[in-house]
Every structure is written in C-alpha cells, then in structure tokens.
C-alpha cells in the first residue's frame, strides 16, 4: 500500500520570505501523480500543484514550485514570496496512475503553515 | 460554474442514530469520491463512484455506505453512529475517471454526541 509522510507538523515563515514543505512517499508503482493541496480555515481543499511521475521537469505554478526527486521518493513544495493568504494546512497526496485505476488520493498528515507579517 | 456542494454543512447526531450526507458535483462531473478527515487519522478515503457504480471502497466498516444517482449526485450514509464517527466529511468530484483535477466541497462537519 502507498504511504505519504509529512514530517513537519508546523512551519512558520515571514511574509515575503520563502518556505519549503517536505513530503516523502512510498510506492512500488512507476506511474503515479503527486499533489499538494491547501486547506484554509474555510476547510475547502484547494489544489496547489500537481506532478506527473513520468515528467522529469519540476512543476511550477506562479509562486509555488516543487522539487520532485523520484529515486528518493521525495516531493517538497517551495512557496516563494509568502503572503498572508498562504497560511493554511498543506497536504501532500499520492494517486495511482494505473490505467483505469482508482482516483483514490492517499494523503499525508499535513503541515500547518503560519505566515507572520 | 457552481462548485461542489455538500449539505448540510453542520450536523449533530446522537450515538446510535444514522445520518445521510449529500454531495452535488460540479455540473458535468461524473466521478465522486468521499473522504473522512479527523485530527487523529487525518484524511482517509471512504469510497468513489462513477456513473452510479462504486469503483473503490476504503477500509471502513459496513456501517458506512454510499450511492450515486443518475444525475451524479452522491449520498453517503452512516448507520449506528459512534462517537468516533465525528469528523469532517469531504466530497470531491472530477469530470472523468483518470482526470487528475479533483475539486473538493467545503465538507460536512458531523458531531456525534
């Protein structure tokens, strides 16, 4: 079974600074997807960024980028120029890429990010 | 375009009762998944549906069940509620099987007393 581990329960960053959230995963599959979701106090999960395992290039979405190390099974999220609105719980998630397979997401326990003004 | 709508937003039930939660996916989306979120266990997969068929089920007791209707709306039911069922229940929808873009609703906060 796949597992996702987020070793940092809480992180804090100063506004405008850069922060990196860590995530490691375990799988025997070669085809899969990795995601970072943000859950603000409103509770709605919002997709921040996704990475296909077959792509070597790290995904980037504006101020958000990932460092995907497939061999090390590591998938960290870097937030640049942090803003107050970035404060939230961040979840790393895994999904199998098997053709016709489940859409089940396996989540890590989350990292609570605080942004200090 | 309306997002994923979950009703009710909050619910308080007594042990032993049963509860039904509803999820209306984004218009045109045919795939719906459910998750349970608790402080202790985190986010855990409950089940997923596509075109009224359950495609996958998580490791939950038989008290947890669900279904999907022809209009893609989905319901989940929990019978004989236990205190440990208190959680945030999240629903996610996507347009087709294999689509990596899943959109979540705001959840239903269930409290069992």
CSV table of C-alpha atoms in Angstrom, one decimal:
chain,number,residue,atom,x,y,z
A,1,UNK,CA,0.0,0.0,0.0
A,2,UNK,CA,1.1,3.5,-0.7
A,3,UNK,CA,2.0,5.9,2.2
A,4,UNK,CA,2.7,9.6,2.3
A,5,UNK,CA,4.7,11.2,5.1
A,6,UNK,CA,4.9,14.8,6.0
A,7,UNK,CA,7.5,15.2,8.8
A,8,UNK,CA,6.8,18.8,9.7
A,9,UNK,CA,3.5,19.2,11.6
A,10,UNK,CA,4.0,23.0,11.7
A,11,UNK,CA,6.1,25.6,9.9
A,12,UNK,CA,6.2,29.3,10.0
A,13,UNK,CA,7.6,31.9,7.6
A,14,UNK,CA,7.9,35.7,7.4
A,15,UNK,CA,5.8,37.5,4.8
A,16,UNK,CA,7.7,37.8,1.5
A,17,UNK,CA,10.2,35.0,2.5
A,18,UNK,CA,10.5,31.5,1.1
A,19,UNK,CA,9.5,28.3,2.8
A,20,UNK,CA,9.8,24.7,1.8
A,21,UNK,CA,7.4,22.0,3.0
A,22,UNK,CA,8.7,18.4,2.9
A,23,UNK,CA,6.9,15.2,1.8
A,24,UNK,CA,8.1,11.7,1.2
A,25,UNK,CA,6.1,8.8,-0.1
A,26,UNK,CA,6.4,5.1,-0.6
A,27,UNK,CA,5.1,3.1,-3.6
A,28,UNK,CA,6.1,0.2,-5.8
A,29,UNK,CA,4.3,1.7,-8.8
A,30,UNK,CA,6.1,3.5,-11.5
A,31,UNK,CA,3.2,5.5,-12.8
A,32,UNK,CA,1.6,7.9,-10.4
A,33,UNK,CA,0.7,11.5,-9.6
A,34,UNK,CA,1.6,13.7,-6.7
A,35,UNK,CA,-0.2,16.7,-5.4
A,36,UNK,CA,-0.1,19.5,-2.9
A,37,UNK,CA,-3.4,20.7,-1.5
A,38,UNK,CA,-4.1,23.7,0.6
A,39,UNK,CA,-6.8,23.7,3.2
A,40,UNK,CA,-7.5,27.1,4.7
A,41,UNK,CA,-9.8,27.6,7.7
A,42,UNK,CA,-12.8,27.6,5.3
A,43,UNK,CA,-12.0,23.8,5.1
A,44,UNK,CA,-12.2,23.6,1.3
A,45,UNK,CA,-9.3,21.7,-0.2
A,46,UNK,CA,-7.7,23.6,-3.0
A,47,UNK,CA,-5.3,22.1,-5.5
A,48,UNK,CA,-2.0,24.0,-5.4
A,49,UNK,CA,0.2,22.0,-7.8
A,50,UNK,CA,0.5,18.6,-9.3
A,51,UNK,CA,3.3,16.5,-10.7
A,52,UNK,CA,3.2,13.5,-13.0
A,53,UNK,CA,5.8,10.9,-12.1
A,54,UNK,CA,6.9,10.4,-15.7
A,55,UNK,CA,7.8,14.0,-16.1
A,56,UNK,CA,11.3,14.9,-15.0
A,57,UNK,CA,10.7,18.6,-15.1
A,58,UNK,CA,9.5,20.0,-11.7
A,59,UNK,CA,6.1,21.6,-11.8
A,60,UNK,CA,5.7,25.3,-11.2
A,61,UNK,CA,2.6,27.4,-10.6
A,62,UNK,CA,3.4,31.1,-10.1
A,63,UNK,CA,5.0,31.3,-6.6
A,64,UNK,CA,4.6,27.6,-6.0
A,65,UNK,CA,7.1,25.1,-7.2
A,66,UNK,CA,8.1,21.5,-6.3
A,67,UNK,CA,11.3,19.6,-6.0
A,68,UNK,CA,10.4,16.1,-7.3
A,69,UNK,CA,13.1,13.5,-6.6
A,70,UNK,CA,11.7,10.3,-7.9
A,71,UNK,CA,14.5,8.0,-6.8
A,72,UNK,CA,14.5,9.4,-3.3
A,73,UNK,CA,10.6,9.4,-3.4
A,74,UNK,CA,10.6,13.0,-2.2
A,75,UNK,CA,8.2,15.7,-3.2
A,76,UNK,CA,8.8,19.1,-1.5
A,77,UNK,CA,6.8,22.3,-2.0
A,78,UNK,CA,8.5,25.7,-2.2
A,79,UNK,CA,6.5,28.8,-1.6
A,80,UNK,CA,8.3,32.0,-2.7
A,81,UNK,CA,7.3,35.5,-1.6
A,82,UNK,CA,5.0,34.1,1.0
A,83,UNK,CA,1.8,36.0,1.5
A,84,UNK,CA,-0.6,36.2,4.5
A,85,UNK,CA,-3.2,34.3,2.4
A,86,UNK,CA,-0.8,31.3,2.1
A,87,UNK,CA,-1.5,30.5,5.8
A,88,UNK,CA,-3.3,27.1,5.8
A,89,UNK,CA,-2.8,23.4,6.2
A,90,UNK,CA,-0.9,21.9,3.4
A,91,UNK,CA,-1.4,18.3,2.4
A,92,UNK,CA,0.8,16.2,0.2
A,93,UNK,CA,-1.2,13.5,-1.7
A,94,UNK,CA,-0.5,10.5,-3.9
A,95,UNK,CA,-2.6,9.0,-6.6
A,96,UNK,CA,-2.0,5.9,-8.7
A,97,UNK,CA,-1.6,6.5,-12.4
A,98,UNK,CA,-2.6,2.9,-13.4
A,99,UNK,CA,-4.9,2.9,-16.4
A,100,UNK,CA,-8.5,2.6,-15.3
A,101,UNK,CA,-7.3,2.6,-11.7
A,102,UNK,CA,-8.8,4.3,-8.7
A,103,UNK,CA,-8.9,8.0,-8.2
A,104,UNK,CA,-8.3,7.4,-4.5
A,105,UNK,CA,-6.0,10.0,-3.0
A,106,UNK,CA,-3.6,9.0,-0.2
A,107,UNK,CA,-2.8,12.0,2.0
A,108,UNK,CA,-0.1,12.9,4.4
A,109,UNK,CA,-1.0,14.2,7.8
A,110,UNK,CA,-0.5,17.8,6.8
A,111,UNK,CA,1.7,20.7,7.7
A,112,UNK,CA,0.2,23.8,9.3
A,113,UNK,CA,1.8,26.9,7.7
A,114,UNK,CA,1.8,30.2,9.6
A,115,UNK,CA,2.8,33.4,7.8
A,116,UNK,CA,4.0,36.2,10.1
A,117,UNK,CA,3.5,39.8,9.0
B,1,UNK,CA,-20.0,27.4,-12.8
B,2,UNK,CA,-21.1,26.2,-9.3
B,3,UNK,CA,-18.6,24.3,-7.3
B,4,UNK,CA,-19.1,21.0,-5.4
B,5,UNK,CA,-21.9,21.5,-2.9
B,6,UNK,CA,-22.2,19.5,0.2
B,7,UNK,CA,-25.2,19.5,2.5
B,8,UNK,CA,-25.7,20.0,5.3
B,9,UNK,CA,-22.6,22.0,6.4
B,10,UNK,CA,-23.0,21.0,10.1
B,11,UNK,CA,-24.8,18.2,11.7
B,12,UNK,CA,-25.1,17.0,15.3
B,13,UNK,CA,-26.4,13.5,15.9
B,14,UNK,CA,-26.7,11.1,18.9
B,15,UNK,CA,-24.9,7.8,19.2
B,16,UNK,CA,-26.9,5.0,17.6
B,17,UNK,CA,-28.6,7.3,15.1
B,18,UNK,CA,-28.0,7.2,11.4
B,19,UNK,CA,-27.1,10.1,9.1
B,20,UNK,CA,-27.1,10.8,5.4
B,21,UNK,CA,-24.8,13.4,3.8
B,22,UNK,CA,-25.2,14.7,0.3
B,23,UNK,CA,-22.8,15.8,-2.4
B,24,UNK,CA,-23.7,17.6,-5.6
B,25,UNK,CA,-20.7,17.5,-8.0
B,26,UNK,CA,-19.8,20.2,-10.5
B,27,UNK,CA,-22.2,20.1,-13.4
B,28,UNK,CA,-20.9,17.6,-16.0
B,29,UNK,CA,-18.7,15.8,-13.5
B,30,UNK,CA,-19.5,12.1,-13.2
B,31,UNK,CA,-16.9,10.9,-10.7
B,32,UNK,CA,-17.4,11.5,-7.0
B,33,UNK,CA,-15.1,10.4,-4.1
B,34,UNK,CA,-15.6,10.7,-0.3
B,35,UNK,CA,-13.1,11.3,2.5
B,36,UNK,CA,-13.2,11.4,6.2
B,37,UNK,CA,-11.0,13.9,8.0
B,38,UNK,CA,-10.2,13.6,11.7
B,39,UNK,CA,-7.4,15.1,13.8
B,40,UNK,CA,-6.1,11.7,14.7
B,41,UNK,CA,-6.3,9.8,11.5
B,42,UNK,CA,-6.1,12.6,9.0
B,43,UNK,CA,-7.7,12.3,5.6
B,44,UNK,CA,-8.9,8.8,4.8
B,45,UNK,CA,-10.6,7.6,1.6
B,46,UNK,CA,-14.1,6.2,2.0
B,47,UNK,CA,-15.3,5.4,-1.5
B,48,UNK,CA,-15.6,6.5,-5.1
B,49,UNK,CA,-18.4,6.4,-7.6
B,50,UNK,CA,-18.6,6.8,-11.4
B,51,UNK,CA,-21.8,6.5,-13.4
B,52,UNK,CA,-23.7,5.2,-10.4
B,53,UNK,CA,-21.2,2.4,-9.8
B,54,UNK,CA,-18.9,2.1,-6.8
B,55,UNK,CA,-15.4,1.7,-8.1
B,56,UNK,CA,-13.4,1.5,-5.0
B,57,UNK,CA,-14.0,1.4,-1.2
B,58,UNK,CA,-11.7,2.3,1.7
B,59,UNK,CA,-11.1,0.4,4.8
B,60,UNK,CA,-14.2,1.4,6.8
B,61,UNK,CA,-16.9,-0.8,8.5
B,62,UNK,CA,-20.1,-1.7,6.7
B,63,UNK,CA,-21.9,1.0,8.7
B,64,UNK,CA,-20.5,3.4,6.0
B,65,UNK,CA,-22.3,3.1,2.7
B,66,UNK,CA,-22.9,5.3,-0.3
B,67,UNK,CA,-24.6,5.6,-3.6
B,68,UNK,CA,-24.6,7.8,-6.7
B,69,UNK,CA,-27.7,8.8,-8.6
B,70,UNK,CA,-28.2,9.2,-12.4
B,71,UNK,CA,-27.6,12.9,-12.1
B,72,UNK,CA,-24.2,12.2,-10.5
B,73,UNK,CA,-25.3,13.5,-7.1
B,74,UNK,CA,-24.0,11.2,-4.3
B,75,UNK,CA,-25.0,10.4,-0.8
B,76,UNK,CA,-23.2,8.7,2.0
B,77,UNK,CA,-24.9,7.1,4.9
B,78,UNK,CA,-23.5,6.1,8.3
B,79,UNK,CA,-25.7,3.9,10.4
B,80,UNK,CA,-25.5,3.2,14.2
B,81,UNK,CA,-23.3,6.3,14.8
B,82,UNK,CA,-20.4,6.1,17.2
B,83,UNK,CA,-18.5,8.9,18.9
B,84,UNK,CA,-15.5,8.2,16.7
B,85,UNK,CA,-17.5,9.0,13.5
B,86,UNK,CA,-17.3,12.7,14.5
B,87,UNK,CA,-15.3,14.2,11.6
B,88,UNK,CA,-15.3,16.4,8.6
B,89,UNK,CA,-16.6,14.5,5.6
B,90,UNK,CA,-15.3,15.8,2.3
B,91,UNK,CA,-16.6,15.1,-1.2
B,92,UNK,CA,-14.5,15.5,-4.4
B,93,UNK,CA,-15.7,15.4,-8.0
B,94,UNK,CA,-13.9,15.2,-11.3
B,95,UNK,CA,-15.2,15.1,-14.9
B,96,UNK,CA,-14.0,11.7,-15.8
B,97,UNK,CA,-12.1,8.7,-14.5
B,98,UNK,CA,-8.4,9.3,-14.7
B,99,UNK,CA,-8.7,13.1,-14.6
B,100,UNK,CA,-6.2,14.4,-12.1
B,101,UNK,CA,-8.2,17.6,-11.4
B,102,UNK,CA,-10.4,16.8,-8.5
B,103,UNK,CA,-12.5,19.6,-6.9
B,104,UNK,CA,-13.5,19.4,-3.3
B,105,UNK,CA,-16.5,20.7,-1.5
B,106,UNK,CA,-16.4,22.5,1.8
B,107,UNK,CA,-17.4,19.4,3.7
B,108,UNK,CA,-20.0,18.4,6.3
B,109,UNK,CA,-18.9,18.7,9.9
B,110,UNK,CA,-20.6,15.8,11.7
B,111,UNK,CA,-20.6,15.7,15.5
B,112,UNK,CA,-21.8,12.6,17.3
B,113,UNK,CA,-22.8,13.1,21.0
